[in-house]
Coordinates of C-alpha atoms and ligand atoms in Angstrom, one line a residue:
M1 CA -77.8 76.4 32.7
A2 CA -75.7 78.0 35.3
D3 CA -77.1 81.3 36.7
P4 CA -74.6 84.1 35.9
G5 CA -76.0 86.3 38.7
E6 CA -75.9 83.8 41.5
W7 CA -72.6 85.2 43.0
L8 CA -74.1 88.7 43.1
R9 CA -77.2 87.5 45.0
R10 CA -74.8 85.8 47.5
L11 CA -73.1 89.1 48.0
D12 CA -76.5 90.8 48.5
R13 CA -77.4 88.2 51.1
R14 CA -74.1 89.0 52.9
A15 CA -74.8 92.7 52.7
E16 CA -78.2 92.1 54.3
L17 CA -76.6 90.3 57.2
R18 CA -74.2 93.2 57.7
R19 CA -77.2 95.6 57.6
Q20 CA -79.0 93.6 60.2
A21 CA -75.9 93.7 62.4
G22 CA -75.5 97.5 62.0
L23 CA -72.3 97.0 60.1
T24 CA -73.0 98.6 56.7
R25 CA -70.5 101.3 55.7
T26 CA -71.3 104.4 53.8
L27 CA -69.1 106.5 51.6
R28 CA -69.8 110.1 52.5
S29 CA -68.2 112.5 50.0
H30 CA -67.3 116.0 51.2
G31 CA -65.7 119.0 49.7
P32 CA -63.0 120.9 51.4
Q33 CA -64.1 120.7 55.1
P34 CA -66.7 123.5 55.6
D35 CA -65.7 126.1 58.2
D36 CA -68.5 125.0 60.5
V37 CA -67.4 121.4 60.7
V38 CA -64.7 120.6 63.3
D39 CA -62.7 117.6 62.1
L40 CA -62.0 115.1 64.8
A41 CA -62.0 112.2 62.3
G42 CA -59.0 112.8 60.1
N43 CA -55.5 112.0 61.2
D44 CA -54.0 115.4 60.5
Y45 CA -52.7 115.7 64.1
L46 CA -50.7 118.9 63.7
G47 CA -52.9 120.4 61.0
L48 CA -50.1 120.2 58.4
A49 CA -52.1 118.8 55.4
R50 CA -53.1 122.3 54.3
H51 CA -50.1 124.2 55.5
P52 CA -49.0 126.7 52.8
A53 CA -45.4 125.5 52.8
V54 CA -46.6 121.9 52.3
I55 CA -48.9 122.9 49.4
A56 CA -46.2 125.1 47.8
A57 CA -43.6 122.2 47.9
A58 CA -46.1 119.8 46.4
E59 CA -47.1 122.3 43.7
K60 CA -43.5 122.9 42.7
A61 CA -42.8 119.1 42.3
L62 CA -46.1 118.8 40.5
E63 CA -45.0 121.3 37.9
R64 CA -41.6 119.6 37.7
Y65 CA -42.7 115.9 37.5
G66 CA -46.4 115.9 36.6
L67 CA -49.1 114.1 38.4
G68 CA -47.9 110.5 38.8
A69 CA -44.6 108.8 39.2
T70 CA -45.3 106.8 35.9
G71 CA -43.5 103.7 37.1
S72 CA -42.1 101.8 40.1
R73 CA -39.2 103.3 42.0
L74 CA -36.8 101.0 40.2
V75 CA -38.1 101.6 36.7
R76 CA -38.9 105.3 36.5
G77 CA -40.3 106.5 39.8
S78 CA -37.3 107.4 42.0
T79 CA -36.7 111.1 42.3
D80 CA -34.6 113.5 44.3
E81 CA -37.7 114.1 46.4
H82 CA -38.0 110.4 47.4
A83 CA -34.3 110.3 48.2
A84 CA -34.4 113.5 50.3
L85 CA -37.5 112.2 52.2
E86 CA -35.8 108.9 52.9
T87 CA -32.6 110.6 54.2
E88 CA -34.5 113.0 56.4
L89 CA -36.7 110.2 57.8
A90 CA -33.8 107.9 58.6
T91 CA -32.0 110.8 60.3
L92 CA -35.0 111.8 62.4
L93 CA -35.8 108.1 63.3
R94 CA -32.1 107.5 64.1
Q95 CA -32.1 104.5 61.8
P96 CA -29.4 103.5 59.4
A97 CA -31.7 103.6 56.4
A98 CA -35.3 104.1 55.3
L99 CA -37.3 103.3 52.2
V100 CA -40.5 105.0 51.0
F101 CA -43.5 103.0 49.8
S102 CA -46.7 104.3 48.2
S103 CA -48.7 103.7 51.3
G104 CA -48.3 102.6 54.9
Y105 CA -50.3 99.5 54.2
L106 CA -47.8 98.4 51.5
A107 CA -44.8 99.3 53.7
N108 CA -46.2 97.0 56.4
L109 CA -46.8 94.1 53.9
G110 CA -43.2 94.5 52.6
A111 CA -41.5 94.8 55.9
I112 CA -43.2 91.8 57.5
R113 CA -42.5 89.6 54.5
A114 CA -38.8 90.7 54.6
A115 CA -38.3 90.3 58.3
A116 CA -40.3 87.0 58.8
R117 CA -38.4 83.8 58.5
P118 CA -39.9 81.0 56.3
R119 CA -39.7 78.3 59.1
G120 CA -40.3 80.8 61.9
V121 CA -43.2 82.2 63.6
V122 CA -44.8 85.7 63.8
L123 CA -46.3 86.8 67.1
I124 CA -48.7 89.7 66.5
D125 CA -50.4 91.8 69.1
A126 CA -54.2 91.2 69.2
H127 CA -54.9 94.9 68.6
A128 CA -52.6 95.3 65.6
H129 CA -53.8 97.1 62.5
A130 CA -55.3 95.1 59.6
S131 CA -52.3 95.9 57.4
L132 CA -50.0 94.1 59.9
H133 CA -52.3 91.1 60.0
D134 CA -52.5 91.1 56.2
G135 CA -48.7 91.3 56.1
C136 CA -48.4 88.1 58.2
A137 CA -50.9 86.3 55.9
L138 CA -49.0 87.4 52.8
A139 CA -45.7 86.4 54.3
G140 CA -47.1 82.8 54.5
V141 CA -45.5 82.1 57.9
R142 CA -47.1 80.6 60.9
T143 CA -48.7 83.5 62.8
E144 CA -50.0 83.6 66.3
T145 CA -51.9 86.4 68.0
V146 CA -50.6 87.3 71.4
P147 CA -52.5 89.2 74.2
H148 CA -52.6 92.9 73.8
A149 CA -49.7 95.0 75.1
D150 CA -48.7 92.1 77.4
P151 CA -44.9 91.5 77.6
T152 CA -45.3 88.8 80.1
A153 CA -47.6 86.8 77.9
L154 CA -45.3 87.5 75.0
R155 CA -42.3 86.2 76.9
R156 CA -44.2 83.0 77.7
R157 CA -45.0 82.5 74.1
L158 CA -41.4 83.2 73.0
A159 CA -40.2 80.6 75.5
E160 CA -42.7 78.0 74.2
R161 CA -41.4 78.7 70.6
A162 CA -37.7 78.8 71.6
G163 CA -35.7 77.5 68.7
A164 CA -38.0 78.9 65.9
P165 CA -36.9 82.3 64.6
A166 CA -39.6 84.7 65.7
L167 CA -40.8 88.1 64.5
V168 CA -42.8 90.1 67.0
V169 CA -45.2 92.6 65.5
T170 CA -46.9 95.5 67.2
E171 CA -48.2 99.1 66.8
S172 CA -46.7 101.7 69.2
V173 CA -49.7 103.9 69.6
F174 CA -52.7 101.6 68.8
S175 CA -55.0 103.1 66.2
V176 CA -58.3 102.0 67.7
D177 CA -57.8 102.7 71.4
G178 CA -54.9 105.1 71.4
D179 CA -52.9 103.3 74.1
L180 CA -49.2 102.8 73.9
A181 CA -47.4 99.4 73.7
P182 CA -44.8 98.9 76.5
L183 CA -42.0 98.9 73.8
R184 CA -39.0 98.6 76.2
E185 CA -40.4 95.5 77.9
I186 CA -41.5 94.0 74.6
H187 CA -38.0 94.6 73.1
A188 CA -36.3 93.1 76.2
A189 CA -38.4 89.9 75.7
C190 CA -37.4 89.8 72.0
R191 CA -33.8 90.3 72.8
D192 CA -33.8 87.5 75.4
F193 CA -35.2 85.1 72.9
G194 CA -33.4 86.3 69.7
A195 CA -36.6 87.6 68.1
V196 CA -36.9 90.6 65.8
L197 CA -39.3 93.4 66.8
L198 CA -41.3 95.3 64.1
V199 CA -43.1 98.4 65.4
D200 CA -45.7 100.3 63.3
D201 CA -45.2 103.9 64.5
A202 CA -48.0 105.3 62.4
H203 CA -49.7 107.2 65.2
A204 CA -46.6 108.3 66.9
L205 CA -44.5 109.7 64.1
G206 CA -44.6 113.5 64.5
V207 CA -46.5 113.2 67.8
L208 CA -44.2 111.4 70.3
G209 CA -40.5 111.5 70.8
D210 CA -37.7 114.1 70.4
R211 CA -38.8 116.4 67.5
G212 CA -41.7 114.0 66.8
A213 CA -39.3 111.1 66.0
G214 CA -41.9 108.6 67.3
A215 CA -42.3 106.1 70.0
V216 CA -39.3 103.9 69.1
V217 CA -36.9 106.8 69.6
A218 CA -38.8 107.8 72.8
A219 CA -38.3 104.2 74.1
G220 CA -34.6 104.4 73.3
L221 CA -34.8 101.5 70.8
A222 CA -33.7 103.5 67.6
G223 CA -30.9 101.9 65.7
E224 CA -31.0 98.5 67.5
P225 CA -30.1 95.8 65.0
D226 CA -33.2 93.7 66.0
V227 CA -35.8 96.6 65.6
V228 CA -37.7 97.5 62.4
V229 CA -39.9 100.6 62.3
T230 CA -42.7 101.2 59.8
A231 CA -44.9 104.3 59.6
T232 CA -47.4 106.0 57.3
L233 CA -46.9 109.5 56.0
S234 CA -50.7 110.0 55.9
K235 CA -51.2 111.0 59.5
T236 CA -49.1 113.7 61.1
L237 CA -47.5 114.5 57.8
G238 CA -50.9 114.9 56.2
A239 CA -49.7 113.3 53.0
A240 CA -49.7 109.7 51.7
G241 CA -47.1 107.0 51.5
G242 CA -45.4 104.8 54.0
I243 CA -41.8 104.0 55.2
V244 CA -39.8 101.1 56.4
A245 CA -36.8 102.2 58.5
G246 CA -34.1 99.9 59.9
P247 CA -30.8 98.2 59.3
Q248 CA -29.2 98.6 55.9
P249 CA -29.4 94.9 54.9
L250 CA -33.2 95.0 55.4
I251 CA -33.6 98.0 53.1
A252 CA -31.3 96.4 50.5
H253 CA -33.4 93.3 50.7
L254 CA -36.6 95.3 50.2
V255 CA -35.2 97.1 47.2
D256 CA -34.2 93.8 45.6
T257 CA -37.1 91.6 46.6
G258 CA -39.9 93.6 48.3
R259 CA -43.0 92.8 46.1
T260 CA -44.9 95.8 47.3
F261 CA -41.9 98.0 46.5
V262 CA -40.7 96.5 43.2
Y263 CA -44.1 95.9 41.6
D264 CA -45.9 99.1 42.7
T265 CA -45.9 102.4 41.1
A266 CA -43.9 104.9 43.2
L267 CA -45.4 107.5 45.5
P268 CA -46.1 110.5 43.3
P269 CA -43.1 112.9 43.6
A270 CA -45.3 115.8 44.5
V271 CA -46.6 113.8 47.5
A272 CA -43.0 113.0 48.5
A273 CA -42.1 116.7 48.3
G274 CA -45.2 117.7 50.3
A275 CA -44.4 115.0 52.9
L276 CA -40.8 116.3 53.2
A277 CA -42.0 119.9 53.8
A278 CA -44.5 118.6 56.4
L279 CA -41.7 116.6 58.1
E280 CA -39.6 119.7 58.4
L281 CA -42.4 121.6 59.9
A282 CA -43.3 118.7 62.2
M283 CA -39.7 118.5 63.5
D284 CA -40.0 122.1 64.7
A285 CA -43.5 121.8 66.1
D286 CA -43.0 121.2 69.8
S287 CA -45.5 123.8 70.7
L288 CA -48.2 122.1 68.5
R289 CA -47.3 118.7 70.1
A290 CA -47.8 120.3 73.6
I291 CA -51.3 121.5 72.4
L292 CA -52.1 118.1 71.1
R293 CA -51.2 116.4 74.4
E294 CA -53.2 118.9 76.4
R295 CA -56.2 118.6 74.1
A296 CA -56.1 114.8 74.3
R297 CA -56.0 115.0 78.1
A298 CA -58.8 117.6 78.2
A299 CA -61.1 115.5 75.9
F300 CA -60.4 112.4 78.0
R301 CA -61.2 114.2 81.2
A302 CA -64.4 115.8 79.8
L303 CA -65.7 112.4 78.4
R304 CA -64.9 110.6 81.7
D305 CA -66.5 113.3 83.8
A306 CA -69.6 113.0 81.7
G307 CA -69.9 109.4 82.7
L308 CA -68.7 108.0 79.4
D309 CA -66.0 105.4 79.0
P310 CA -63.0 106.8 77.2
G311 CA -59.6 105.1 76.9
E312 CA -56.6 107.0 78.4
P313 CA -54.8 108.6 75.5
A314 CA -51.1 108.0 75.1
A315 CA -50.8 110.4 72.1
G316 CA -53.5 111.9 69.9
I317 CA -56.3 109.3 69.9
V318 CA -59.2 109.4 72.3
S319 CA -61.5 106.4 71.9
V320 CA -64.8 106.1 73.7
T321 CA -67.1 103.1 74.0
A322 CA -70.5 103.1 72.3
P323 CA -73.3 100.8 73.6
S324 CA -73.6 99.0 70.2
A325 CA -72.7 99.2 66.6
D326 CA -76.1 100.9 65.8
A327 CA -75.6 103.3 68.7
A328 CA -72.1 104.2 67.5
L329 CA -73.5 105.0 64.0
A330 CA -76.3 107.1 65.5
W331 CA -73.9 108.9 67.8
A332 CA -71.5 109.7 65.0
S333 CA -74.3 111.0 62.9
A334 CA -75.7 113.1 65.8
C335 CA -72.2 114.6 66.1
R336 CA -72.1 115.4 62.4
E337 CA -75.5 117.2 62.7
R338 CA -73.9 119.3 65.4
G339 CA -71.0 120.1 63.1
V340 CA -68.4 117.6 64.4
A341 CA -66.8 114.9 62.3
V342 CA -65.7 111.9 64.4
G343 CA -64.5 108.4 63.5
C344 CA -67.0 105.6 64.0
F345 CA -65.3 102.2 64.6
R346 CA -67.4 99.0 64.5
P347 CA -66.4 95.4 64.0
P348 CA -64.4 94.2 62.1
S349 CA -62.4 97.5 62.4
T350 CA -62.2 96.9 66.2
P351 CA -60.2 94.3 67.9
D352 CA -63.2 93.1 70.0
P353 CA -67.0 93.3 69.6
R354 CA -67.1 96.7 71.2
S355 CA -67.9 99.7 68.9
R356 CA -66.3 103.0 69.6
L357 CA -66.2 106.6 68.5
R358 CA -62.7 107.8 67.9
L359 CA -61.7 111.4 68.3
T360 CA -58.4 112.2 66.6
I361 CA -57.1 115.3 68.2
N362 CA -56.0 118.1 65.9
A363 CA -53.7 120.8 67.3
G364 CA -54.3 122.9 64.2
I365 CA -57.9 123.9 64.9
A366 CA -59.0 126.9 66.9
A367 CA -59.1 126.2 70.7
S368 CA -62.7 127.4 70.9
D369 CA -63.8 125.1 68.1
F370 CA -62.1 122.2 69.8
G371 CA -63.8 122.9 73.1
R372 CA -67.2 123.2 71.5
A373 CA -66.6 120.0 69.5
V374 CA -65.9 118.0 72.7
T375 CA -69.0 119.4 74.4
D376 CA -71.1 118.5 71.3
V377 CA -69.7 114.9 71.3
I378 CA -70.8 114.6 74.9
A379 CA -74.2 116.2 74.3
A380 CA -74.8 113.8 71.4
A381 CA -74.0 110.7 73.4
P382 CA -76.8 108.0 73.3
Ligands
PLP1 C1 -51.4 101.7 62.5 C2 -51.6 101.9 61.0 N1 -50.8 101.3 60.2 C3 -50.9 101.4 58.9 C4 -51.9 102.2 58.3 C5 -52.0 102.2 56.8 O1 -51.4 103.4 56.3 P1 -51.8 104.0 54.9 O2 -53.1 104.6 55.1 O3 -50.7 104.9 54.6 O4 -51.9 102.9 54.0 C6 -52.8 102.8 59.2 C7 -53.9 103.7 58.7 O5 -54.1 104.1 57.7 C8 -52.7 102.7 60.5 O6 -53.5 103.3 61.4

């Protein structure tokens, strides 16, 4: 008789292999961050997640609409809050239109499927986020990985593929190493070969560009008919949800056919309201953006001067190499013991076999806490 538990033993064997490679992941629950823990792990770049105006806006919408959206945007889930958020985001991003999804992950899945052509090719940067890779897989189009942040290599690939409609997919600020894609050069290559460019601006929205409009605006590419922008609302805006922004026909196509839009329960209205309040604060937060930049540079310099190997930050991410996956885990946990929460990135969350600690800079924490936290990360290094 067949063994009904065989598949579970197979999963156990795979878990053992992960354990041996130092790749087990642990869910660590925490309450509201205790005062003595400095958070350099979360993505709340400007410290807006707990801003009183954000909480008040979310509370008001919570009272009005209840907890969940109760249906997809098309069925029951589209509220004034969603519409206002879309209008404000499209204006800030200087795009003709924008559409809110219930996560950045789902926005990426929807955008790639809509922008990729069935008999075309997707060229995706080797360091792109998992949601972008998954978007390519779900789109069911031929996908090729291109060398990281390398417009010359991209141009070569586009030339080889001339004739096939191409979609080029990249992040602006890369989530693991914090470097910035050369968007202007990438777009010039796309334009020369008639390709469409999709940029995930997740780590640049609220951080780079005029009033925090992101890297696409900063690169002067906003509103170009061959550029699509996606972003998550879960980082600088401290909320949840995602957006696709770009030409009107793309947004109309997504409303009609985007599976991760049509068949997904809408972002809760209270979250949309909170995100909108955070967006308004973020647009006026040039001084916080200056603090963020200065802190990122200071952390980079301190790590480098201590003989470590940090990547040069383009925005709010400072990533530093760990000797191994086990060493990264031990380093992160030594940081935690000293009262500093940091991100610990090991394969397969890294684009190569190198494990890293990731410090996400937060302009909202006290300067003395930030300085102490960086010193502690250095002191805890293996
Ligand atoms: C670059 C990038 N894109 C997309 C996402 C997914 O966004 P969300 O968490 O809103 O699903 C993330 C991280 O969460 C990210 O870092």
